[in-house]
Short mmCIF file of C-alpha atoms and ligand atoms in Angstrom, two decimals:
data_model
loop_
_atom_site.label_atom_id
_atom_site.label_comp_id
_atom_site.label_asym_id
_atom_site.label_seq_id
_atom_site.Cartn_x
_atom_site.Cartn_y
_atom_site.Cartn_z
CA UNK N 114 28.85 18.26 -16.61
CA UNK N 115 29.78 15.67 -14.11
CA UNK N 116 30.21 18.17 -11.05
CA UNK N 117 26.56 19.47 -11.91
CA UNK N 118 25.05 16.55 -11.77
CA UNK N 119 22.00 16.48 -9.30
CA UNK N 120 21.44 12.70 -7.60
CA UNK N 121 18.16 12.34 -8.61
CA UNK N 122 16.15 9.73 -5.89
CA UNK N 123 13.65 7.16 -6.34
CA UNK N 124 10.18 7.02 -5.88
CA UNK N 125 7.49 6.09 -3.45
CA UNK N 126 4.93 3.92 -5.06
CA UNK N 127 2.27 2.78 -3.26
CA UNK N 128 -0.44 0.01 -4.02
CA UNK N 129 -3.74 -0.12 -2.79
CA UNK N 130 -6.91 -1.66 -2.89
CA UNK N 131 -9.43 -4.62 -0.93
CA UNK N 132 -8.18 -7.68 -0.10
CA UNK N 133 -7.49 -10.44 -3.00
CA UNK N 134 -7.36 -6.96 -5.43
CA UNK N 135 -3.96 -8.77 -6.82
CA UNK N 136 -1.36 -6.38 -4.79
CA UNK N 137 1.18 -8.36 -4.34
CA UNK N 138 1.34 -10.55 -7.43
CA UNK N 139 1.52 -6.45 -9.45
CA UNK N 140 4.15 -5.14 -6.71
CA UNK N 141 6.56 -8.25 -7.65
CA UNK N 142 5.92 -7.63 -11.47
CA UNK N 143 6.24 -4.20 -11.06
CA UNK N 144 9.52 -4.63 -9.22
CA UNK N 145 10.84 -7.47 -11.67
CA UNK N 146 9.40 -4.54 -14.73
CA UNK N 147 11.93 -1.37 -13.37
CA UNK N 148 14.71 -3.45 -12.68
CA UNK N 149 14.39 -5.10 -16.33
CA UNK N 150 14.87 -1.30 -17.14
CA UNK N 151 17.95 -1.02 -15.38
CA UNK N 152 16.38 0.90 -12.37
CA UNK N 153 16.69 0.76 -8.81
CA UNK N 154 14.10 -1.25 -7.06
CA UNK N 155 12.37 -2.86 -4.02
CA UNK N 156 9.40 -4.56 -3.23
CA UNK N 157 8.28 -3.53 0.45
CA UNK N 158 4.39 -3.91 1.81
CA UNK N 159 2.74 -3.05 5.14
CA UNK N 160 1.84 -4.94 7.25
CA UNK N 161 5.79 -5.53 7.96
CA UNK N 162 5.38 -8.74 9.58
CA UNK N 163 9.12 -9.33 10.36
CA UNK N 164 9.17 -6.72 13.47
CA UNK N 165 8.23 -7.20 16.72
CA UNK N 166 5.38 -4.87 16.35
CA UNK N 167 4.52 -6.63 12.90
CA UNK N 168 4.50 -9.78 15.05
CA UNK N 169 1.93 -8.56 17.27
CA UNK N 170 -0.02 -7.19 13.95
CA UNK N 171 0.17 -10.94 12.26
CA UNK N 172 -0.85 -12.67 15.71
CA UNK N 173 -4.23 -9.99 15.65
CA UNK N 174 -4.43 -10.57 11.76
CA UNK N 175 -4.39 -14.51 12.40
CA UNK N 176 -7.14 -14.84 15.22
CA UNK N 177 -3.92 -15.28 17.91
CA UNK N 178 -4.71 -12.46 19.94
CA UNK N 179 -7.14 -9.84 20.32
CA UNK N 180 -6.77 -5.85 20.47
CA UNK N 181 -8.81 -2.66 21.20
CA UNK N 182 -9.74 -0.79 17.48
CA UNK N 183 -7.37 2.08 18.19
CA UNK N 184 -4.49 0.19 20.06
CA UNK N 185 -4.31 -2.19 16.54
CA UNK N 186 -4.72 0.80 14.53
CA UNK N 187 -1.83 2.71 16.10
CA UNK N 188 0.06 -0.83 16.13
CA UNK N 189 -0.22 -0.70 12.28
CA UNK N 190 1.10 3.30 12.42
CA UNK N 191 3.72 2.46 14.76
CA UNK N 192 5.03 -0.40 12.30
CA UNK N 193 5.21 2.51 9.50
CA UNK N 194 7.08 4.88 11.65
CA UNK N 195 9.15 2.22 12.58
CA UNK N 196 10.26 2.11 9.04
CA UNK N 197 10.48 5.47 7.98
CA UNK N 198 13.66 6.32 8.20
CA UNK N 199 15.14 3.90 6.11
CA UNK N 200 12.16 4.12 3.54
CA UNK N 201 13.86 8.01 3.18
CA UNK N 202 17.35 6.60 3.01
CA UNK N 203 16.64 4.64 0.41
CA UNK N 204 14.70 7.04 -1.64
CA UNK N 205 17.53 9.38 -1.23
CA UNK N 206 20.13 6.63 -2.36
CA UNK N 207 17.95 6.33 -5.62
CA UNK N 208 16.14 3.44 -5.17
CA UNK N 209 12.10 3.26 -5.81
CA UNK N 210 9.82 1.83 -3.12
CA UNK N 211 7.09 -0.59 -4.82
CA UNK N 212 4.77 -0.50 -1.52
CA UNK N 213 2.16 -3.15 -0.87
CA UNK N 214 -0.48 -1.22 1.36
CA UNK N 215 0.29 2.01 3.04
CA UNK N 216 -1.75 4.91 5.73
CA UNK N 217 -4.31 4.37 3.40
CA UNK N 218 -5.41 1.12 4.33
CA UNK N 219 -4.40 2.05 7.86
CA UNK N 220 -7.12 4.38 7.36
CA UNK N 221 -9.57 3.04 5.45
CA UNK N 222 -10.02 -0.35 7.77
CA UNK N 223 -10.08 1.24 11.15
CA UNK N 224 -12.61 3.77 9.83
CA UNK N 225 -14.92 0.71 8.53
CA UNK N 226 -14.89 -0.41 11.89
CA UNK N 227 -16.37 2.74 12.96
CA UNK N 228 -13.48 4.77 14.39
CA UNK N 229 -13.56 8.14 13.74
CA UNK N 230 -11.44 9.49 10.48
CA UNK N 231 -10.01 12.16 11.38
CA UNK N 232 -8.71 10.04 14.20
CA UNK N 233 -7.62 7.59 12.33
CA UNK N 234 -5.28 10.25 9.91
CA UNK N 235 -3.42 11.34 12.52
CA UNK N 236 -0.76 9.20 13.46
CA UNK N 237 -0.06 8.89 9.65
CA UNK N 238 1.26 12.90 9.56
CA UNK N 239 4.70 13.01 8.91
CA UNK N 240 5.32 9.75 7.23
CA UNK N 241 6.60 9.98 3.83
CA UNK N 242 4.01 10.99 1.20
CA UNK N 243 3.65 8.89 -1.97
CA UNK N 244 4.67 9.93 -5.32
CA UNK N 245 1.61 7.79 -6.63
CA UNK N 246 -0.96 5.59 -5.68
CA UNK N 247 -2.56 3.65 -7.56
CA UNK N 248 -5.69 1.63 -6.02
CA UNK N 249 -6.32 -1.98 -7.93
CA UNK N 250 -10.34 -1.26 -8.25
CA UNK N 251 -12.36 -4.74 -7.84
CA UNK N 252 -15.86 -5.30 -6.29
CA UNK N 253 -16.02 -6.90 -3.07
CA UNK N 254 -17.38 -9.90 -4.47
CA UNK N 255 -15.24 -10.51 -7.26
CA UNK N 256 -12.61 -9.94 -4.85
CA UNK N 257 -13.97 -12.98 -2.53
CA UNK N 258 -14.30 -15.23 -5.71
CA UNK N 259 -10.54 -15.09 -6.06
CA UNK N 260 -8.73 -18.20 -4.75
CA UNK N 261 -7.69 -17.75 -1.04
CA UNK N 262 -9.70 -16.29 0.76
CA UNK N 263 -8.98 -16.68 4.29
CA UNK N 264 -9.22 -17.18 8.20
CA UNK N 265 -7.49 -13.24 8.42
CA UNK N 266 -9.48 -11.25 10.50
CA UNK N 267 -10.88 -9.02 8.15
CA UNK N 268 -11.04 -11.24 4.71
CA UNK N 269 -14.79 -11.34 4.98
CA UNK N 270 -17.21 -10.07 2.42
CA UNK N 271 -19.67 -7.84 4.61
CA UNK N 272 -16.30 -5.99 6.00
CA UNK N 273 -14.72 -5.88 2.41
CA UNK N 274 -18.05 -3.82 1.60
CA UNK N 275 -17.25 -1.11 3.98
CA UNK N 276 -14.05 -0.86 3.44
CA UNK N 277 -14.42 -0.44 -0.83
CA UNK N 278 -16.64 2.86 0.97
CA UNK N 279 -14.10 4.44 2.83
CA UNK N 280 -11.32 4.24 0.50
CA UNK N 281 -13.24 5.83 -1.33
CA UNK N 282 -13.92 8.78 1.15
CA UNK N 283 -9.92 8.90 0.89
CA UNK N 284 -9.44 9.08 -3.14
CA UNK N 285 -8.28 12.50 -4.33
CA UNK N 286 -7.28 13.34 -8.43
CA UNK N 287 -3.73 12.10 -8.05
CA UNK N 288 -4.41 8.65 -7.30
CA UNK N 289 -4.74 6.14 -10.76
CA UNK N 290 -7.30 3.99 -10.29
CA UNK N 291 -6.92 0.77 -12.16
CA UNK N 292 -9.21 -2.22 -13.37
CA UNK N 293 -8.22 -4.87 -11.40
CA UNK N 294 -10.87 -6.84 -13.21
CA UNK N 295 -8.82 -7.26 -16.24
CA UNK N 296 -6.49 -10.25 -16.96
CA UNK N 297 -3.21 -10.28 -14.71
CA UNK N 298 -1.13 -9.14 -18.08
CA UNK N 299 -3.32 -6.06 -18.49
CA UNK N 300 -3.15 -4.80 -14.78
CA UNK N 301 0.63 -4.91 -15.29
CA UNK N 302 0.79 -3.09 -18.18
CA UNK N 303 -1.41 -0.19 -17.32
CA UNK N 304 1.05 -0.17 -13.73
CA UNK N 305 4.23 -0.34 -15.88
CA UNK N 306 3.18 3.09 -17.97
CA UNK N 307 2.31 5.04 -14.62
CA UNK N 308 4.89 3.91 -12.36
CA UNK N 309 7.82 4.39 -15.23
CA UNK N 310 6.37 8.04 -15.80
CA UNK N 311 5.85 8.96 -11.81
CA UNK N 312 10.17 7.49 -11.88
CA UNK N 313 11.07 9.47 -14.68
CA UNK N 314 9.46 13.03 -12.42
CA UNK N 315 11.60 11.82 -9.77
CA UNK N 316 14.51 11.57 -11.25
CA UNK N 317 13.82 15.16 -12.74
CA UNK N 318 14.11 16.60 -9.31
CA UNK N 319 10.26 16.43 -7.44
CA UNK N 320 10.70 17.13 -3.82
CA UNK N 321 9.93 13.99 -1.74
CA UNK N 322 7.70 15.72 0.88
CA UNK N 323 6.04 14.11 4.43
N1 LIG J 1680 -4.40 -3.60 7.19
C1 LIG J 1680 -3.20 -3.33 6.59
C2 LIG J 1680 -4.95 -2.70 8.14
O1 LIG J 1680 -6.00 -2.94 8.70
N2 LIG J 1680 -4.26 -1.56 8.43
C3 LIG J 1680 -3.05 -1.25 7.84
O2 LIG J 1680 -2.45 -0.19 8.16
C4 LIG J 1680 -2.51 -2.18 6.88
C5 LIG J 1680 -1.18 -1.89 6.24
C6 LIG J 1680 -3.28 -7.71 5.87
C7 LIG J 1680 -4.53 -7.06 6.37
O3 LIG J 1680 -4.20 -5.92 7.16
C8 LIG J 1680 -5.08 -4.86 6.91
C9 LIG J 1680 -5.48 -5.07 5.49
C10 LIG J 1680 -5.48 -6.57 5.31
O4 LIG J 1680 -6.76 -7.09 5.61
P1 LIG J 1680 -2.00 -8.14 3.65
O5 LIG J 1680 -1.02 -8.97 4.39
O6 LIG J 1680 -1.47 -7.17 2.66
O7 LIG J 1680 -2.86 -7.23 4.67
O8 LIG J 1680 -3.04 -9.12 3.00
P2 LIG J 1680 -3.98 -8.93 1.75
O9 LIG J 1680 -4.07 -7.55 1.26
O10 LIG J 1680 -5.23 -9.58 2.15
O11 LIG J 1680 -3.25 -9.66 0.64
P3 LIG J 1680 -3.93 -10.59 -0.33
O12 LIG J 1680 -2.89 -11.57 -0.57
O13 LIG J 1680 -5.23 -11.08 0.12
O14 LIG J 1680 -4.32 -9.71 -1.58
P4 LIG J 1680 -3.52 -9.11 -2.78
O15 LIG J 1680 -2.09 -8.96 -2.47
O16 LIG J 1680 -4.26 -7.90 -3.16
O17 LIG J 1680 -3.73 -10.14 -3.95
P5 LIG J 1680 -2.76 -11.24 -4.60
O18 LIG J 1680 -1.86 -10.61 -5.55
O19 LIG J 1680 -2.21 -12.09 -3.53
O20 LIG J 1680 -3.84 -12.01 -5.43
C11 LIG J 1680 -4.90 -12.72 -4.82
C12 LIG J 1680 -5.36 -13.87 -5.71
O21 LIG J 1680 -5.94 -13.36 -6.90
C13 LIG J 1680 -5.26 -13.79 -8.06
C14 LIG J 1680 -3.90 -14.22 -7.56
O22 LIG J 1680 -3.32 -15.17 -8.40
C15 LIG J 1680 -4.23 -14.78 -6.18
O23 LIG J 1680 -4.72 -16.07 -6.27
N3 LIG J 1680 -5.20 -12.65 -9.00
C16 LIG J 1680 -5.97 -12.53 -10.10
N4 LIG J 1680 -6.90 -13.33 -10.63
C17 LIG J 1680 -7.51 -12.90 -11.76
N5 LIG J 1680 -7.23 -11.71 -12.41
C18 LIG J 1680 -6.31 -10.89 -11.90
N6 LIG J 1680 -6.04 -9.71 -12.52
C19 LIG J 1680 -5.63 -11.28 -10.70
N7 LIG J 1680 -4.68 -10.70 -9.93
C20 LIG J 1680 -4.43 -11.54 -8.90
NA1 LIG J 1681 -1.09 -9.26 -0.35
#
């Protein structure tokens, strides 16, 4: 019946994974795949460069300007928060988030630089929790054979290494870890089955939490 008819939202999906682990060529696919199935969908990644925060983010990315560890950490939580609110709208409204880099890599970076984790997590609680992650799983040096790599701050192989660690440290059972080894076509596929089944539980009433 019409009247009984609950709004169902979208989802939060979030990529993850090194450098060069193909992120943003599977968000756009992935994006291109849901609407092709008559859903709901945007493509959205973090850093957000298009803020004035994000600004100051892309001139520490590019070499332009240097920051303390934890001021650049909470620069890249501040440009989350700063979005927050309309990530929820959104959701609400019924449209799924296909998110290129979330508090993950917020946490797993700063922490390869040797700030403390815990540390690191907090300014991430209260930000809108994914309904899936998946992490695009590549070696550091396959990774940094891939065309492209380059002058960003941390798009060097020795730093790549330490990061791979910690996101590991930050892997629980719910995230789907993918080949990102595989040909392009493959990766897409495997993302298409996961994200279309974590879109159907949405619609089917999971809470979106924090
Ligand atoms: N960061 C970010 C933090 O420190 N804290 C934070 O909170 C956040 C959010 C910028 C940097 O900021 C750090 C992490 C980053 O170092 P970014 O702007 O997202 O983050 O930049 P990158 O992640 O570096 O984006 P890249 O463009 O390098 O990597 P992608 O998006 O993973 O890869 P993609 O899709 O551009 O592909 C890279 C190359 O590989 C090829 C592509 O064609 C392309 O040439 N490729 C494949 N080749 C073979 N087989 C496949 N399956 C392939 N998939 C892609
Ligand atoms: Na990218």
């Amino acid at each position: 019946i019409e009247g009984n008819k609950k709004e169902s939202r979208g989802a939060l999906i979030v990529l993850e994974g090194l450098d060069r682990s193909g992120k943003s060529s599977q968000c756009s696919r992935l994006v291109s795949y849901l609407e092709g199935e008559g859903l709901s969908a945007e493509l959205w990644r973090f850093p957000d460069r298009t803020t004035n925060v994000g600004q100051m983010i892309s001139a520490y990315l590019t070499n332009a300007s240097q920051l303390d560890d934890h001021t650049i950490h909470l620069l890249f939580s501040a440009n989350r928060w700063e979005k927050r609110s309309l990530m929820e709208t959104k959701l609400k409204s019924g449209t799924t988030l296909i998110v290129d880099r979330y508090s993950y890599s917020g946490v797993a970076f700063s922490s390869a630089k040797g700030l403390d984790i815990d540390w690191c997590k907090s300014p991430e609680n209260g930000l809108l929790a994914p309904d899936l992650v998946a992490y695009l799983d590549i070696s550091p040096d396959k990774a940094a054979e891939r065309g492209g790599y380059g002058d960003e701050r941390y798009e060097k192989l020795e730093f790549q290494q330490k990061v791979a660690e910690h996101y590991k440290v930050l892997h629980d059972a719910s995230w789907k870890i993918v080949d990102a080894c595989q040909p392009i076509e493959d990766v897409e596929k495997q993302l298409q089955e996961i994200a279309l089944a974590c879109v159907k539980q949405c619609q089917q009433g999971k809470p979106l939490s924090s």
